[in-house]
Short mmCIF file of C-alpha atoms in Angstrom, two decimals:
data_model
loop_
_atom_site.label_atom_id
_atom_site.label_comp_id
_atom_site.label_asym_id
_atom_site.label_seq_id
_atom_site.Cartn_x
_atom_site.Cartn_y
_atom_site.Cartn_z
CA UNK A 512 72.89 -72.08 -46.26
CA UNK A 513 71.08 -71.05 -43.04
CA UNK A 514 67.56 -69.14 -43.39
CA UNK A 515 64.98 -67.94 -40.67
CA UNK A 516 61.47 -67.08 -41.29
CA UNK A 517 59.31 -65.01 -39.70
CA UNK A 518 55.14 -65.80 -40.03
CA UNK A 519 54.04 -62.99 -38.98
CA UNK A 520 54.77 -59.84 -41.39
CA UNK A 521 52.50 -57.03 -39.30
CA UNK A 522 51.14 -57.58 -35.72
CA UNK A 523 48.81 -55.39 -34.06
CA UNK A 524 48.31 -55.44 -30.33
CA UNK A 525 46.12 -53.26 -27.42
CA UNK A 526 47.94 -52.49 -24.83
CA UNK A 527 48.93 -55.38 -22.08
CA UNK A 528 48.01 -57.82 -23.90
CA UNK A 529 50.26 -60.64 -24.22
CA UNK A 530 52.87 -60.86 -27.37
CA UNK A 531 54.42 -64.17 -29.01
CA UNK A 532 56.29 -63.46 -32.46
CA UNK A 533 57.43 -66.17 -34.28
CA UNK A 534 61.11 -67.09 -35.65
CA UNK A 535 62.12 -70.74 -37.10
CA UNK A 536 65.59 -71.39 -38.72
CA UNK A 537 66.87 -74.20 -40.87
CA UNK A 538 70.12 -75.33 -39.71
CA UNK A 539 70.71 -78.71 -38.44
CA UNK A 540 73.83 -77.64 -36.24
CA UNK A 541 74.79 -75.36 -33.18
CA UNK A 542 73.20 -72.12 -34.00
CA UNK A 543 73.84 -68.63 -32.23
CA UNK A 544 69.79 -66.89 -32.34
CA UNK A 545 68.85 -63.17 -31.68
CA UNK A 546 66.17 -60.75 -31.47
CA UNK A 547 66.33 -57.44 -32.46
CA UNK A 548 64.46 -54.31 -32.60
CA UNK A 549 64.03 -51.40 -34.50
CA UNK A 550 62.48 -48.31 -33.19
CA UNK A 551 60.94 -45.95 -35.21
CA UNK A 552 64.04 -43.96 -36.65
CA UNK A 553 66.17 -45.22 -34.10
CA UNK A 554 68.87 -48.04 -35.08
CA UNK A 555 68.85 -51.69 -34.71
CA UNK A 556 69.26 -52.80 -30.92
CA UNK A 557 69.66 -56.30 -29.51
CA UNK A 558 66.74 -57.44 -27.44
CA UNK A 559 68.07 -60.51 -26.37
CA UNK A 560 70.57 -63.65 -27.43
CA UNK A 561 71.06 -67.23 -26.91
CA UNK A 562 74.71 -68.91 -27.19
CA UNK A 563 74.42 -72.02 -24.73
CA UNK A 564 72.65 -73.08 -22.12
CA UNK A 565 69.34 -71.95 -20.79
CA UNK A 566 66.94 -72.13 -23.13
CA UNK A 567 65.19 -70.24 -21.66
CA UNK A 568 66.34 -66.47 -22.32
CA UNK A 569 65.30 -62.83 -20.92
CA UNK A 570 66.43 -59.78 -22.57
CA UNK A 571 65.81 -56.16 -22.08
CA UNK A 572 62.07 -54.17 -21.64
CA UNK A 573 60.65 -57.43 -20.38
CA UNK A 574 61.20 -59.37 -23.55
CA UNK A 575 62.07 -63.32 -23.40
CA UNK A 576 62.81 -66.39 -25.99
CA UNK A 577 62.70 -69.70 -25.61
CA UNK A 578 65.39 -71.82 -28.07
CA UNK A 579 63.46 -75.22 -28.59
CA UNK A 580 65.64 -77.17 -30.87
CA UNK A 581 63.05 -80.10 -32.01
CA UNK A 582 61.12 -77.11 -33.92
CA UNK A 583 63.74 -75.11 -34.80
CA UNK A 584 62.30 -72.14 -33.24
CA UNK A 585 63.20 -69.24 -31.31
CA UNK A 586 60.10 -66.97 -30.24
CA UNK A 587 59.62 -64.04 -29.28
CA UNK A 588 57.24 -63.05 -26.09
CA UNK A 589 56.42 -60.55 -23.98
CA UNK A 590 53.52 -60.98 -21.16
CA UNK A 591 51.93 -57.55 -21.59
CA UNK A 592 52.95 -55.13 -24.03
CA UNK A 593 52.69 -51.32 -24.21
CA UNK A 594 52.51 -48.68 -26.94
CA UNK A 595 56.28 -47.95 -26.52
CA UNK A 596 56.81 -51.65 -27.88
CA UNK A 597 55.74 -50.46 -31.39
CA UNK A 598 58.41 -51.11 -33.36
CA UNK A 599 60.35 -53.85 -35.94
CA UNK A 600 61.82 -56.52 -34.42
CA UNK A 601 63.96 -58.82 -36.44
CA UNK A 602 65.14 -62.51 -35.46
CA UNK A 603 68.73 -63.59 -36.68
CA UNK A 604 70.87 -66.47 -36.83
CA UNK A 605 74.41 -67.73 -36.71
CA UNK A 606 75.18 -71.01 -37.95
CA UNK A 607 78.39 -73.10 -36.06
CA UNK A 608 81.33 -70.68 -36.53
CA UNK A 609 80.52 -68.39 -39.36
CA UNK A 610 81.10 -65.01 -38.77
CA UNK A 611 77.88 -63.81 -41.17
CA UNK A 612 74.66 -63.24 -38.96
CA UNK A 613 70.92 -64.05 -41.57
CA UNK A 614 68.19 -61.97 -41.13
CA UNK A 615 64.29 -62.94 -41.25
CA UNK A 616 62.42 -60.47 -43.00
CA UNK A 617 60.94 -59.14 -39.61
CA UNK A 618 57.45 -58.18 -37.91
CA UNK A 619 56.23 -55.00 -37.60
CA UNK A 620 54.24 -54.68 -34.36
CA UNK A 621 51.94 -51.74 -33.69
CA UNK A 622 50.48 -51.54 -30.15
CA UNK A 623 47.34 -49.47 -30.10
CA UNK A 624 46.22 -47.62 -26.68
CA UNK B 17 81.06 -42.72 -27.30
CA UNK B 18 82.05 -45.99 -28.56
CA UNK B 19 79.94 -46.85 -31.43
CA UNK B 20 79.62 -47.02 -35.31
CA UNK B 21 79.06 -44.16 -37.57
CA UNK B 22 77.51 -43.82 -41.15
CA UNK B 23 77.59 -41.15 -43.27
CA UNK B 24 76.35 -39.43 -45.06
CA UNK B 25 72.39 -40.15 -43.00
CA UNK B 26 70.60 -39.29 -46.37
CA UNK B 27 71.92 -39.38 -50.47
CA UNK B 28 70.70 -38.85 -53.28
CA UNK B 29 72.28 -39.97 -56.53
CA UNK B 30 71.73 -39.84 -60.12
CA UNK B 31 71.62 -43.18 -62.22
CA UNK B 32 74.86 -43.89 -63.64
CA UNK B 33 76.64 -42.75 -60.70
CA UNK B 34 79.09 -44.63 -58.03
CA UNK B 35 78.67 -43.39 -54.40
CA UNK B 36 80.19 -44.58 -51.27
CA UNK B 37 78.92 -44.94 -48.28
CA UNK B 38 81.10 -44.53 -45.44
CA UNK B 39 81.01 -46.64 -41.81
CA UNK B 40 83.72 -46.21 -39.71
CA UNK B 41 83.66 -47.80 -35.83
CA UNK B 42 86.11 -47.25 -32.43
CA UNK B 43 84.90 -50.14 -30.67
CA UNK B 44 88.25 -52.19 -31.52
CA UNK B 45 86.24 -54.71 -33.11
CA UNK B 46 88.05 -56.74 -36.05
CA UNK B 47 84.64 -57.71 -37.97
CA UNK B 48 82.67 -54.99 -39.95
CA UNK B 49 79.58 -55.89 -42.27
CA UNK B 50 77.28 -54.40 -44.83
CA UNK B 51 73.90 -55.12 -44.72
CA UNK B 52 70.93 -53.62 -47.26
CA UNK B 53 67.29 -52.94 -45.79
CA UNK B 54 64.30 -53.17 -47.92
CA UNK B 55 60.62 -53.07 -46.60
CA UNK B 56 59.46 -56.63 -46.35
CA UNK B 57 62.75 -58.30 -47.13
CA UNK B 58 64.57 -58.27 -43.65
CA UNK B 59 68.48 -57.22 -43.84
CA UNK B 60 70.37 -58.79 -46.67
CA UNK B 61 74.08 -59.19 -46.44
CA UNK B 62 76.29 -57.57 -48.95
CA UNK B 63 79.81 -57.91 -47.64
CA UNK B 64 81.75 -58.85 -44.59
CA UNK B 65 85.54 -58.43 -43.66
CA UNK B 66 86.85 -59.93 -40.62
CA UNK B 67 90.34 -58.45 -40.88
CA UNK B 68 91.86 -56.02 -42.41
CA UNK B 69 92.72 -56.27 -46.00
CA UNK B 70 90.24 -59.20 -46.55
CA UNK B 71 86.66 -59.17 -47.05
CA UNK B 72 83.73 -61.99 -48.27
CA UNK B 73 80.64 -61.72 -50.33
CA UNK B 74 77.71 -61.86 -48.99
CA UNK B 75 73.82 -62.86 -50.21
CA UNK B 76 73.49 -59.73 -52.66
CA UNK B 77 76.98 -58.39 -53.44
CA UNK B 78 76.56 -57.97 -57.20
CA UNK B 79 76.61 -54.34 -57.87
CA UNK B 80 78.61 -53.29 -54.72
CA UNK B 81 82.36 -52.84 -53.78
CA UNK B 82 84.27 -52.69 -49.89
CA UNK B 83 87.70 -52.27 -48.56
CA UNK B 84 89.39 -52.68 -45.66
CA UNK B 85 92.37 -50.69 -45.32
CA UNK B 86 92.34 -50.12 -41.54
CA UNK B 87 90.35 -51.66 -39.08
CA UNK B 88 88.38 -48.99 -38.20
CA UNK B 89 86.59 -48.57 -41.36
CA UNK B 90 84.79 -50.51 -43.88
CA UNK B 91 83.54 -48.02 -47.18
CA UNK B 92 80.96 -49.37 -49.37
CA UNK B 93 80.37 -48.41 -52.80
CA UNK B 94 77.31 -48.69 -54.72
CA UNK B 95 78.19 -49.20 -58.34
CA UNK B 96 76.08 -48.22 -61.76
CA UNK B 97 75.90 -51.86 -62.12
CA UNK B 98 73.57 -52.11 -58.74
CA UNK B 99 70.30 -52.31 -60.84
CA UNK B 100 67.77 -51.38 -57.79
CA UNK B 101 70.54 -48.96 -55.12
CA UNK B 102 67.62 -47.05 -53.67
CA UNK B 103 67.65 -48.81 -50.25
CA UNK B 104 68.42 -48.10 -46.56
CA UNK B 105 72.12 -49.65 -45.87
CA UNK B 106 73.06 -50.67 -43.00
CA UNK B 107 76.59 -50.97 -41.03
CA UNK B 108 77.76 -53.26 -38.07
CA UNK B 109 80.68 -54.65 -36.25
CA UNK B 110 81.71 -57.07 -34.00
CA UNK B 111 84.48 -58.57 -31.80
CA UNK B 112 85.74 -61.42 -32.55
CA UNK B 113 87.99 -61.99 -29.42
CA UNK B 114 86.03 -64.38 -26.27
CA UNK B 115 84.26 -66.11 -28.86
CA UNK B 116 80.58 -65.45 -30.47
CA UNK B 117 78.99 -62.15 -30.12
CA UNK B 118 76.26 -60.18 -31.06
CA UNK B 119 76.68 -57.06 -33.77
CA UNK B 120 75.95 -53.80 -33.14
CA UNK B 121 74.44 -51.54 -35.71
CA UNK B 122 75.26 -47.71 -37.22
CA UNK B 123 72.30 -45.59 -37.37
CA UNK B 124 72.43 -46.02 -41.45
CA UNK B 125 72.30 -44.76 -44.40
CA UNK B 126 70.00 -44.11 -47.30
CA UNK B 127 70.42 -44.15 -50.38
CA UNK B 128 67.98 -42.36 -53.38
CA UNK B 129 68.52 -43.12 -56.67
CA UNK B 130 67.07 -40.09 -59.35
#
């Protein structure tokens, strides 16, 4: 069975500077990866997905991933972050066809002014 | 709006009791899942149905129960025999037509247990 892990449990930031979470799955096979985020009170959103392709993928608010297979990673970064960035953000994977997405156990970030 | 919704947004429950949490979506999509959210633990998968009168355990269904009776909704219910319910839970669909897609998320629900 698939699992992703996420290092860092609680991040804290100052505004602008520069933001790389951490996601790495074990699954030797095609894999769908995501980022998501969760606002304070607000439900889970998708920041950004990879399917094929590009390894290189944007999302919304600024956000990018890079997929690098060797490592099994997909992480998270963001060149400058602000306080509205505070928030849970989640990584997830799909292994080959299965229809269930796993969850890491996500990061909290706190950006400080 | 398209879009999930979960209710009730707040329960409290006695031990001993069954309650059922209710997620019902009008985005046409055929796949509906149940997901539990503890601090520190990530989302944990408690059931999945990808049509209608069929569903699949997930990670952590021991203590739980779903049906499907119509695509639209997906009911979970947390049984006595869940031995730790208090917990925010967490409902999603997604389409299964055009191949692999992303899931999109009710606002939740959660759960107190007395």
């Amino acid at each position: 069975a698939q699992s992703v892990s996420q290092h860092n449990h609680h991040v804290i930031l100052s505004e602008a500077a520069s933001l790389e979470l951490g996601c790495n799955y074990s699954y030797g096979g095609t894999v769908n990866l995501f980022w998501y985020v969760q606002y304070p009170g607000q439900h889970l959103q998708l920041l950004l997905k990879y399917f094929s392709g590009d390894p290189l993928v944007k999302g919304i608010k600024g956000f990018e991933a890079e997929f690098i297979k060797s490592k099994f990673s997909f992480n998270l970064r963001k060149p400058s972050v602000q306080w509205s960035d505070t928030a849970e953000y989640f990584c997830a994977v799909r292994a080959g066809t299965a229809s269930k997405l796993t969850f890491g156990t996500g990061t909290r970030l706190q950006v400080t002014l | 709006d398209g879009g999930i919704t979960q209710s009730p947004k707040y329960l409290f429950r006695k031990e001993g009791q069954n309650v059922t949490l209710s997620c019902e979506q009008n985005l046409n999509h055929d796949a509906m899942y149940w997901y539990r959210q503890d601090p520190g633990q990530g989302l944990r998968l408690i059931y999945y149905s990808q049509i209608v009168n069929d569903f699949q355990k997930g990670d952590i269904a021991e203590g739980y129960s779903v049906s499907r009776e119509k695509k639209e909704s997906f009911p979970l219910t947390v049984t006595s025999a869940q031995k730790n319910p208090t917990a925010f839970y967490l409902c999603a669909s997604r389409g299964l037509a055009g191949g692999p897609g992303e899931l999109f998320f009710g606002e939740g629900s959660r759960l107190t247990v007395l």
